[in-house]
Amino acid sequence: MNDKITQLKPKKDNRQPIYYIICEGNRNPIAQSYDLVNARMIRDQLEDLWIQYWEDEFKNKPLTNRYSIHVN
């Protein structure tokens, strides 16, 4: 009986999390990374480019952030 119980125990899940960079208004990821620090750097670079474009086009800063990180 004990053998059957131990066979039913779930295996440990050793998968790495995947961090997706998502653009506001579009749920499809535009980039992904296994490292949170790299995902934050990519998001920050994209956000900086977006702010620079917005300031050049409209002469002020956007009110909200355009990019976010989601974990799977």
PDB file of C-alpha atoms in Angstrom:
ATOM      1  CA  MET A   1       0.000   0.000   0.000  1.00  0.00           C
ATOM      2  CA  ASN A   2       2.775   2.479   0.878  1.00  0.00           C
ATOM      3  CA  ASP A   3       4.397   1.899  -2.521  1.00  0.00           C
ATOM      4  CA  LYS A   4       1.254   3.060  -4.299  1.00  0.00           C
ATOM      5  CA  ILE A   5       1.032   6.190  -2.174  1.00  0.00           C
ATOM      6  CA  THR A   6       4.606   7.207  -2.906  1.00  0.00           C
ATOM      7  CA  GLN A   7       4.031   6.666  -6.622  1.00  0.00           C
ATOM      8  CA  LEU A   8       1.196   9.204  -6.584  1.00  0.00           C
ATOM      9  CA  LYS A   9       3.289  11.995  -5.075  1.00  0.00           C
ATOM     10  CA  PRO A  10       3.759  14.856  -7.548  1.00  0.00           C
ATOM     11  CA  LYS A  11       7.221  15.429  -8.912  1.00  0.00           C
ATOM     12  CA  LYS A  12       9.001  18.659  -8.076  1.00  0.00           C
ATOM     13  CA  ASP A  13       8.758  21.227 -10.813  1.00  0.00           C
ATOM     14  CA  ASN A  14      12.224  22.592 -11.578  1.00  0.00           C
ATOM     15  CA  ARG A  15      11.270  24.771 -14.537  1.00  0.00           C
ATOM     16  CA  GLN A  16      12.660  28.263 -14.776  1.00  0.00           C
ATOM     17  CA  PRO A  17      10.151  31.108 -14.935  1.00  0.00           C
ATOM     18  CA  ILE A  18       9.857  32.921 -18.247  1.00  0.00           C
ATOM     19  CA  TYR A  19       9.458  36.686 -18.055  1.00  0.00           C
ATOM     20  CA  TYR A  20       7.455  38.217 -20.907  1.00  0.00           C
ATOM     21  CA  ILE A  21       7.562  41.893 -21.837  1.00  0.00           C
ATOM     22  CA  ILE A  22       4.039  42.959 -22.794  1.00  0.00           C
ATOM     23  CA  CYS A  23       3.032  46.130 -24.627  1.00  0.00           C
ATOM     24  CA  GLU A  24      -0.090  47.973 -23.444  1.00  0.00           C
ATOM     25  CA  GLY A  25      -3.038  47.210 -25.694  1.00  0.00           C
ATOM     26  CA  ASN A  26      -1.417  44.075 -27.115  1.00  0.00           C
ATOM     27  CA  ARG A  27      -1.348  40.864 -25.095  1.00  0.00           C
ATOM     28  CA  ASN A  28       1.237  39.206 -27.357  1.00  0.00           C
ATOM     29  CA  PRO A  29       4.709  39.317 -25.811  1.00  0.00           C
ATOM     30  CA  ILE A  30       7.252  41.359 -27.716  1.00  0.00           C
ATOM     31  CA  ALA A  31      10.252  39.900 -25.841  1.00  0.00           C
ATOM     32  CA  GLN A  32      11.025  37.225 -23.283  1.00  0.00           C
ATOM     33  CA  SER A  33      13.833  36.326 -20.900  1.00  0.00           C
ATOM     34  CA  TYR A  34      14.658  33.692 -18.292  1.00  0.00           C
ATOM     35  CA  ASP A  35      16.423  36.290 -16.156  1.00  0.00           C
ATOM     36  CA  LEU A  36      14.432  38.934 -14.293  1.00  0.00           C
ATOM     37  CA  VAL A  37      17.257  41.486 -14.399  1.00  0.00           C
ATOM     38  CA  ASN A  38      17.545  41.176 -18.186  1.00  0.00           C
ATOM     39  CA  ALA A  39      13.766  41.413 -18.560  1.00  0.00           C
ATOM     40  CA  ARG A  40      13.766  44.630 -16.526  1.00  0.00           C
ATOM     41  CA  MET A  41      16.597  46.061 -18.631  1.00  0.00           C
ATOM     42  CA  ILE A  42      14.741  45.279 -21.875  1.00  0.00           C
ATOM     43  CA  ARG A  43      11.535  46.794 -20.487  1.00  0.00           C
ATOM     44  CA  ASP A  44      13.368  49.923 -19.323  1.00  0.00           C
ATOM     45  CA  GLN A  45      15.053  50.385 -22.713  1.00  0.00           C
ATOM     46  CA  LEU A  46      11.735  50.037 -24.529  1.00  0.00           C
ATOM     47  CA  GLU A  47      10.093  52.413 -22.067  1.00  0.00           C
ATOM     48  CA  ASP A  48      12.872  54.981 -22.577  1.00  0.00           C
ATOM     49  CA  LEU A  49      12.450  54.774 -26.359  1.00  0.00           C
ATOM     50  CA  TRP A  50       8.694  55.218 -25.987  1.00  0.00           C
ATOM     51  CA  ILE A  51       9.120  58.273 -23.739  1.00  0.00           C
ATOM     52  CA  GLN A  52      11.651  59.786 -26.140  1.00  0.00           C
ATOM     53  CA  TYR A  53       9.283  59.286 -29.086  1.00  0.00           C
ATOM     54  CA  TRP A  54       6.347  60.746 -27.143  1.00  0.00           C
ATOM     55  CA  GLU A  55       8.345  63.817 -26.096  1.00  0.00           C
ATOM     56  CA  ASP A  56       9.532  64.423 -29.668  1.00  0.00           C
ATOM     57  CA  GLU A  57       6.053  63.979 -31.129  1.00  0.00           C
ATOM     58  CA  PHE A  58       3.820  65.643 -28.515  1.00  0.00           C
ATOM     59  CA  LYS A  59       6.275  67.778 -26.487  1.00  0.00           C
ATOM     60  CA  ASN A  60       5.334  66.227 -23.133  1.00  0.00           C
ATOM     61  CA  LYS A  61       5.754  62.951 -21.237  1.00  0.00           C
ATOM     62  CA  PRO A  62       3.213  60.116 -21.464  1.00  0.00           C
ATOM     63  CA  LEU A  63       0.938  59.689 -18.452  1.00  0.00           C
ATOM     64  CA  THR A  64       1.285  55.896 -18.148  1.00  0.00           C
ATOM     65  CA  ASN A  65       3.880  53.197 -18.715  1.00  0.00           C
ATOM     66  CA  ARG A  66       3.568  51.331 -21.989  1.00  0.00           C
ATOM     67  CA  TYR A  67       5.478  48.121 -21.176  1.00  0.00           C
ATOM     68  CA  SER A  68       5.110  45.610 -18.340  1.00  0.00           C
ATOM     69  CA  ILE A  69       6.559  42.248 -17.306  1.00  0.00           C
ATOM     70  CA  HIS A  70       4.437  39.139 -16.833  1.00  0.00           C
ATOM     71  CA  VAL A  71       5.674  35.815 -15.486  1.00  0.00           C
ATOM     72  CA  ASN A  72       4.652  32.425 -16.803  1.00  0.00           C
TER      73      ASN A  72
END
